[in-house]
């Protein structure tokens, strides 16, 4: 087993960051925190900040959610650079990347159903799913048809130098397994779309929720095999409830409703370890953002995975 260090810990020159919400529901406090953290870090570094709607997973997309999220961001006074990019209009880019990987033998067709994988492995992957045992690596079995395409991964330990969470280590083969890039239902996987889009949009500094930390090494591996640069990464703590569960639609996260005051933005900044004087409550949005950009310090963001906000 060899070791690999792939990413530098600080953003390079010409900072280009982004916020990439999935339109599976309205913006909730957890996604507001990711928006605030990525926005402030980009602007405090004199960088650009892009918005990308990640609707590549069509069955999970809720009609109207994308426009609702954009409206909410506008109401909070976020200003993004350039046009909003929408993944569902970029399927040809994901196709081209998959073909490149196919030509290089980096991916292989897989015929396994979920129950076949369950029968073949007792191991769990980092994200709680089943660790794919590599059954189709050497070719499809007799009479089997391809359902999905999987990325081959090496038995190697990768080291991610995260700007907030510090060093994370992951062995792709032992902890993740060969992962799906084109799903059995014909949908491109998030892992492929995010890597292609970040590179195509020249994003070089990623600030997002820590729930994606486990995905990062997969993304670094894809970047490497596609010959794409690896951005810097900063994974923010995520909002958890008192039971330690991530705030999401499943745990009844409520939509954030922007109001004229800055209460929610102040809460998001405090959640990220920044100290916010109460006078900021009533100032104009423009003044609030000017001040927030001037005081932002990523070093103050707690290097923990989940925080249950005080009520
Ligand atoms: N679309 C993902 C989400 O809303 C974020 C992906 C990313 O930032 O890489 O959770």
Tab-separated table of C-alpha atoms and ligand atoms in Angstrom:
chain	number	residue	atom	x	y	z
A	1	UNK	CA	0.000	0.000	0.000
A	2	UNK	CA	1.482	3.354	-0.942
A	3	UNK	CA	0.754	6.834	0.346
A	4	UNK	CA	-0.263	9.848	-1.600
A	5	UNK	CA	-0.545	13.517	-0.711
A	6	UNK	CA	-2.459	15.356	-3.341
A	7	UNK	CA	-3.745	18.700	-2.251
A	8	UNK	CA	-2.261	21.901	-0.925
A	9	UNK	CA	-3.961	23.522	2.025
A	10	UNK	CA	-4.320	27.098	0.870
A	11	UNK	CA	-6.188	28.653	-2.032
A	12	UNK	CA	-4.048	29.577	-5.004
A	13	UNK	CA	-3.905	32.949	-6.746
A	14	UNK	CA	-7.024	34.185	-8.482
A	15	UNK	CA	-9.394	32.611	-5.968
A	16	UNK	CA	-12.569	31.207	-7.564
A	17	UNK	CA	-15.072	29.724	-5.157
A	18	UNK	CA	-18.639	28.526	-5.484
A	19	UNK	CA	-21.844	27.524	-3.764
A	20	UNK	CA	-23.487	24.471	-5.301
A	21	UNK	CA	-26.897	23.736	-3.779
A	22	UNK	CA	-28.962	20.723	-4.798
A	23	UNK	CA	-32.550	21.843	-5.474
A	24	UNK	CA	-34.142	19.133	-3.362
A	25	UNK	CA	-36.080	21.652	-1.267
A	26	UNK	CA	-35.899	25.259	-0.067
A	27	UNK	CA	-32.717	26.777	1.393
A	28	UNK	CA	-32.455	25.765	5.051
A	29	UNK	CA	-30.162	27.017	7.785
A	30	UNK	CA	-27.541	24.347	6.997
A	31	UNK	CA	-27.288	25.440	3.378
A	32	UNK	CA	-27.278	29.104	4.434
A	33	UNK	CA	-24.197	28.348	6.554
A	34	UNK	CA	-22.447	26.822	3.506
A	35	UNK	CA	-23.456	29.816	1.381
A	36	UNK	CA	-22.187	32.314	3.982
A	37	UNK	CA	-18.902	30.438	4.564
A	38	UNK	CA	-18.090	30.025	0.883
A	39	UNK	CA	-19.121	33.602	0.054
A	40	UNK	CA	-17.151	35.268	2.838
A	41	UNK	CA	-14.051	33.198	2.213
A	42	UNK	CA	-14.137	34.037	-1.510
A	43	UNK	CA	-14.734	37.739	-1.011
A	44	UNK	CA	-12.264	38.074	1.880
A	45	UNK	CA	-9.633	36.586	-0.457
A	46	UNK	CA	-10.579	39.065	-3.204
A	47	UNK	CA	-12.042	36.148	-5.125
A	48	UNK	CA	-14.984	35.354	-7.330
A	49	UNK	CA	-17.998	33.395	-6.114
A	50	UNK	CA	-20.110	31.325	-8.485
A	51	UNK	CA	-23.460	29.645	-7.971
A	52	UNK	CA	-24.213	26.271	-9.529
A	53	UNK	CA	-27.511	24.410	-9.282
A	54	UNK	CA	-26.709	20.727	-8.766
A	55	UNK	CA	-29.785	19.084	-10.228
A	56	UNK	CA	-27.948	16.202	-11.902
A	57	UNK	CA	-29.930	13.759	-9.748
A	58	UNK	CA	-33.227	14.224	-11.535
A	59	UNK	CA	-35.406	11.995	-9.308
A	60	UNK	CA	-34.393	14.055	-6.236
A	61	UNK	CA	-34.980	17.445	-7.871
A	62	UNK	CA	-38.027	19.326	-6.637
A	63	UNK	CA	-39.698	21.527	-9.276
A	64	UNK	CA	-39.386	25.209	-8.364
A	65	UNK	CA	-36.733	24.619	-5.677
A	66	UNK	CA	-33.864	26.049	-7.764
A	67	UNK	CA	-35.616	29.363	-8.439
A	68	UNK	CA	-36.673	29.516	-4.779
A	69	UNK	CA	-33.064	29.052	-3.617
A	70	UNK	CA	-31.790	31.745	-5.998
A	71	UNK	CA	-34.492	34.163	-4.859
A	72	UNK	CA	-33.610	33.511	-1.226
A	73	UNK	CA	-29.895	34.089	-1.909
A	74	UNK	CA	-30.770	37.377	-3.596
A	75	UNK	CA	-32.953	38.427	-0.670
A	76	UNK	CA	-30.020	37.804	1.650
A	77	UNK	CA	-27.917	40.089	-0.527
A	78	UNK	CA	-25.487	37.505	-1.941
A	79	UNK	CA	-23.956	38.690	-5.213
A	80	UNK	CA	-22.622	35.980	-7.496
A	81	UNK	CA	-20.320	36.300	-10.455
A	82	UNK	CA	-21.430	35.305	-13.935
A	83	UNK	CA	-24.397	33.203	-14.934
A	84	UNK	CA	-25.799	30.524	-12.665
A	85	UNK	CA	-24.755	27.144	-14.069
A	86	UNK	CA	-27.360	24.350	-14.078
A	87	UNK	CA	-26.095	20.766	-14.161
A	88	UNK	CA	-29.068	19.282	-16.017
A	89	UNK	CA	-28.079	21.402	-19.044
A	90	UNK	CA	-24.521	20.091	-19.053
A	91	UNK	CA	-24.984	16.339	-19.464
A	92	UNK	CA	-22.813	16.366	-22.597
A	93	UNK	CA	-19.816	17.467	-20.489
A	94	UNK	CA	-20.301	14.526	-18.104
A	95	UNK	CA	-20.697	12.197	-21.092
A	96	UNK	CA	-17.404	13.433	-22.585
A	97	UNK	CA	-15.576	12.883	-19.289
A	98	UNK	CA	-17.012	9.381	-18.938
A	99	UNK	CA	-15.956	8.516	-22.498
A	100	UNK	CA	-12.409	9.728	-21.733
A	101	UNK	CA	-12.324	7.455	-18.685
A	102	UNK	CA	-13.723	4.560	-20.730
A	103	UNK	CA	-11.043	4.995	-23.392
A	104	UNK	CA	-8.352	4.913	-20.722
A	105	UNK	CA	-9.769	1.848	-18.999
A	106	UNK	CA	-10.401	3.757	-15.770
A	107	UNK	CA	-14.025	2.633	-15.602
A	108	UNK	CA	-15.816	-0.625	-16.253
A	109	UNK	CA	-19.410	-1.721	-16.746
A	110	UNK	CA	-21.061	-3.335	-13.758
A	111	UNK	CA	-24.030	-5.714	-13.853
A	112	UNK	CA	-24.526	-6.116	-10.122
A	113	UNK	CA	-27.837	-5.395	-8.473
A	114	UNK	CA	-27.982	-4.095	-4.929
A	115	UNK	CA	-28.959	-7.516	-3.598
A	116	UNK	CA	-26.083	-9.197	-5.461
A	117	UNK	CA	-23.658	-6.708	-3.896
A	118	UNK	CA	-25.208	-7.302	-0.469
A	119	UNK	CA	-24.756	-11.045	-0.915
A	120	UNK	CA	-21.116	-10.612	-2.004
A	121	UNK	CA	-19.894	-8.244	0.714
A	122	UNK	CA	-20.476	-7.780	4.402
A	123	UNK	CA	-18.452	-4.572	4.468
A	124	UNK	CA	-19.730	-1.035	4.698
A	125	UNK	CA	-18.243	1.940	2.882
A	126	UNK	CA	-17.465	5.290	4.562
A	127	UNK	CA	-20.859	6.689	3.680
A	128	UNK	CA	-22.736	3.782	5.193
A	129	UNK	CA	-23.523	2.013	1.915
A	130	UNK	CA	-22.179	-1.368	0.864
A	131	UNK	CA	-18.511	-1.588	-0.033
A	132	UNK	CA	-18.443	-2.824	-3.626
A	133	UNK	CA	-16.309	-5.989	-3.672
A	134	UNK	CA	-15.173	-5.514	-7.284
A	135	UNK	CA	-17.225	-8.400	-8.719
A	136	UNK	CA	-17.319	-6.965	-12.285
A	137	UNK	CA	-13.764	-5.593	-12.312
A	138	UNK	CA	-12.460	-8.394	-14.485
A	139	UNK	CA	-15.442	-8.335	-16.839
A	140	UNK	CA	-19.163	-8.997	-16.880
A	141	UNK	CA	-20.255	-12.519	-16.034
A	142	UNK	CA	-21.742	-14.781	-18.723
A	143	UNK	CA	-25.071	-13.414	-20.000
A	144	UNK	CA	-24.899	-10.322	-17.743
A	145	UNK	CA	-25.747	-6.855	-19.043
A	146	UNK	CA	-24.161	-3.587	-17.914
A	147	UNK	CA	-26.279	-1.573	-15.501
A	148	UNK	CA	-23.819	1.044	-14.275
A	149	UNK	CA	-20.253	2.255	-14.901
A	150	UNK	CA	-17.780	2.175	-12.030
A	151	UNK	CA	-14.488	3.982	-11.460
A	152	UNK	CA	-11.560	1.756	-10.503
A	153	UNK	CA	-9.850	2.834	-7.308
A	154	UNK	CA	-6.422	1.902	-5.975
A	155	UNK	CA	-5.440	0.315	-2.675
A	156	UNK	CA	-3.709	3.512	-1.588
A	157	UNK	CA	-3.992	5.903	1.276
A	158	UNK	CA	-4.740	9.457	0.234
A	159	UNK	CA	-4.112	12.454	2.436
A	160	UNK	CA	-6.334	15.484	2.193
A	161	UNK	CA	-5.050	18.682	3.784
A	162	UNK	CA	-8.294	20.435	4.574
A	163	UNK	CA	-8.117	24.131	5.473
A	164	UNK	CA	-10.500	23.597	8.411
A	165	UNK	CA	-10.596	19.910	9.298
A	166	UNK	CA	-6.815	19.494	8.852
A	167	UNK	CA	-5.539	16.124	7.704
A	168	UNK	CA	-7.921	13.408	6.640
A	169	UNK	CA	-6.727	10.037	5.405
A	170	UNK	CA	-8.687	7.594	3.314
A	171	UNK	CA	-7.894	4.376	1.501
A	172	UNK	CA	-10.157	4.345	-1.534
A	173	UNK	CA	-10.278	0.614	-2.118
A	174	UNK	CA	-10.726	-0.360	1.522
A	175	UNK	CA	-13.062	2.438	2.624
A	176	UNK	CA	-14.989	3.380	-0.519
A	177	UNK	CA	-14.598	0.740	-3.244
A	178	UNK	CA	-14.987	1.209	-7.002
A	179	UNK	CA	-17.684	3.859	-7.198
A	180	UNK	CA	-20.476	4.511	-9.669
A	181	UNK	CA	-20.181	7.323	-12.232
A	182	UNK	CA	-23.162	6.425	-14.397
A	183	UNK	CA	-26.030	4.907	-12.458
A	184	UNK	CA	-28.277	2.027	-13.451
A	185	UNK	CA	-31.129	4.539	-13.899
A	186	UNK	CA	-29.058	6.425	-16.500
A	187	UNK	CA	-28.201	9.359	-14.209
A	188	UNK	CA	-24.651	10.682	-13.899
A	189	UNK	CA	-23.388	10.507	-10.331
A	190	UNK	CA	-22.744	13.651	-8.293
A	191	UNK	CA	-19.050	12.644	-7.960
A	192	UNK	CA	-18.477	12.923	-11.705
A	193	UNK	CA	-20.597	16.027	-12.277
A	194	UNK	CA	-19.004	18.003	-9.439
A	195	UNK	CA	-15.456	17.277	-10.619
A	196	UNK	CA	-16.216	18.129	-14.244
A	197	UNK	CA	-18.051	21.324	-13.305
A	198	UNK	CA	-15.504	22.613	-10.804
A	199	UNK	CA	-12.751	22.156	-13.395
A	200	UNK	CA	-14.772	23.575	-16.276
A	201	UNK	CA	-15.699	26.616	-14.184
A	202	UNK	CA	-12.063	26.945	-13.025
A	203	UNK	CA	-13.066	26.723	-9.370
A	204	UNK	CA	-9.891	26.473	-7.306
A	205	UNK	CA	-11.153	26.883	-3.730
A	206	UNK	CA	-13.994	24.766	-2.404
A	207	UNK	CA	-15.750	25.638	0.857
A	208	UNK	CA	-18.682	23.348	1.691
A	209	UNK	CA	-20.271	21.235	4.417
A	210	UNK	CA	-18.276	18.520	6.153
A	211	UNK	CA	-20.835	15.931	5.045
A	212	UNK	CA	-18.905	15.980	1.744
A	213	UNK	CA	-15.503	15.368	3.327
A	214	UNK	CA	-15.781	11.617	2.724
A	215	UNK	CA	-16.431	12.274	-0.973
A	216	UNK	CA	-13.392	14.464	-1.445
A	217	UNK	CA	-10.793	11.753	-1.980
A	218	UNK	CA	-13.018	10.210	-4.674
A	219	UNK	CA	-13.134	13.629	-6.323
A	220	UNK	CA	-9.362	14.059	-6.029
A	221	UNK	CA	-8.865	10.655	-7.640
A	222	UNK	CA	-11.178	11.580	-10.532
A	223	UNK	CA	-9.348	14.895	-10.973
A	224	UNK	CA	-6.074	13.044	-11.156
A	225	UNK	CA	-7.258	10.460	-13.692
A	226	UNK	CA	-8.918	13.148	-15.850
A	227	UNK	CA	-5.784	15.313	-15.729
A	228	UNK	CA	-7.608	18.128	-13.924
A	229	UNK	CA	-6.212	20.369	-11.176
A	230	UNK	CA	-7.179	19.742	-7.556
A	231	UNK	CA	-8.669	22.767	-5.758
A	232	UNK	CA	-8.072	23.603	-2.107
A	233	UNK	CA	-10.756	22.279	0.242
A	234	UNK	CA	-12.317	23.693	3.405
A	235	UNK	CA	-15.075	21.662	5.039
A	236	UNK	CA	-17.362	23.607	7.354
A	237	UNK	CA	-19.057	22.008	10.345
A	238	UNK	CA	-22.674	21.143	9.618
A	239	UNK	CA	-25.766	21.817	11.654
A	240	UNK	CA	-26.894	18.834	13.670
A	241	UNK	CA	-29.886	18.456	15.934
A	242	UNK	CA	-29.642	17.513	19.610
A	243	UNK	CA	-29.506	13.841	18.543
A	244	UNK	CA	-26.440	14.593	16.374
A	245	UNK	CA	-28.320	14.122	13.075
A	246	UNK	CA	-27.523	16.328	10.100
A	247	UNK	CA	-30.090	19.019	9.362
A	248	UNK	CA	-31.763	17.958	6.162
A	249	UNK	CA	-35.241	17.462	4.827
A	250	UNK	CA	-35.322	14.035	6.485
A	251	UNK	CA	-34.765	15.644	9.882
A	252	UNK	CA	-37.395	18.314	9.256
A	253	UNK	CA	-35.084	21.236	8.434
A	254	UNK	CA	-37.247	24.274	7.985
A	255	UNK	CA	-36.802	26.759	5.173
A	256	UNK	CA	-35.058	30.026	6.031
A	257	UNK	CA	-37.185	33.100	5.426
A	258	UNK	CA	-35.100	36.192	4.706
A	259	UNK	CA	-36.205	39.299	6.561
A	260	UNK	CA	-34.961	42.886	6.415
A	261	UNK	CA	-32.835	42.421	9.545
A	262	UNK	CA	-29.585	40.428	9.590
A	263	UNK	CA	-30.508	37.948	12.330
A	264	UNK	CA	-30.096	34.782	10.239
A	265	UNK	CA	-26.853	35.917	8.647
A	266	UNK	CA	-25.541	36.745	12.124
A	267	UNK	CA	-26.518	33.276	13.355
A	268	UNK	CA	-24.766	31.674	10.385
A	269	UNK	CA	-21.592	33.651	11.084
A	270	UNK	CA	-21.686	32.834	14.793
A	271	UNK	CA	-22.190	29.183	13.916
A	272	UNK	CA	-18.936	29.496	11.963
A	273	UNK	CA	-17.085	30.800	15.022
A	274	UNK	CA	-17.040	34.491	14.039
A	275	UNK	CA	-17.864	37.056	16.690
A	276	UNK	CA	-20.719	39.303	15.664
A	277	UNK	CA	-21.664	42.407	17.649
A	278	UNK	CA	-25.396	42.816	18.168
A	279	UNK	CA	-25.287	46.229	16.439
A	280	UNK	CA	-25.025	44.401	13.119
A	281	UNK	CA	-28.668	43.340	13.477
A	282	UNK	CA	-30.205	46.478	12.006
A	283	UNK	CA	-27.575	47.752	9.545
A	284	UNK	CA	-28.253	47.634	5.803
A	285	UNK	CA	-27.414	44.438	3.945
A	286	UNK	CA	-24.642	46.223	2.039
A	287	UNK	CA	-23.068	47.435	5.293
A	288	UNK	CA	-23.494	44.026	6.858
A	289	UNK	CA	-21.664	42.274	4.025
A	290	UNK	CA	-18.904	44.911	3.881
A	291	UNK	CA	-18.298	44.401	7.582
A	292	UNK	CA	-18.582	40.574	7.414
A	293	UNK	CA	-16.055	40.335	4.569
A	294	UNK	CA	-13.625	42.544	6.493
A	295	UNK	CA	-13.730	40.420	9.665
A	296	UNK	CA	-14.010	36.899	8.180
A	297	UNK	CA	-11.398	34.521	9.550
A	298	UNK	CA	-11.412	30.890	8.442
A	299	UNK	CA	-9.024	30.125	11.302
A	300	UNK	CA	-11.886	30.764	13.732
A	301	UNK	CA	-14.177	28.153	12.166
A	302	UNK	CA	-14.282	25.230	14.609
A	303	UNK	CA	-12.500	22.134	13.285
A	304	UNK	CA	-15.402	19.889	14.252
A	305	UNK	CA	-17.890	18.015	12.117
A	306	UNK	CA	-21.220	18.905	13.660
A	307	UNK	CA	-22.588	21.664	15.881
A	308	UNK	CA	-26.040	21.822	17.405
A	309	UNK	CA	-26.861	25.546	17.372
A	310	UNK	CA	-27.891	27.110	20.673
A	311	UNK	CA	-31.582	28.014	20.751
B	1	LIG	N1	-24.870	19.835	-4.146
B	1	LIG	C1	-24.265	19.462	-2.897
B	1	LIG	C2	-25.235	19.729	-1.768
B	1	LIG	O1	-26.140	20.531	-1.901
B	1	LIG	C3	-23.001	20.242	-2.620
B	1	LIG	C4	-21.911	19.758	-3.457
B	1	LIG	C5	-20.580	20.438	-3.238
B	1	LIG	O2	-20.525	21.526	-2.647
B	1	LIG	O3	-19.603	19.868	-3.700
B	1	LIG	O4	-25.092	19.113	-0.725
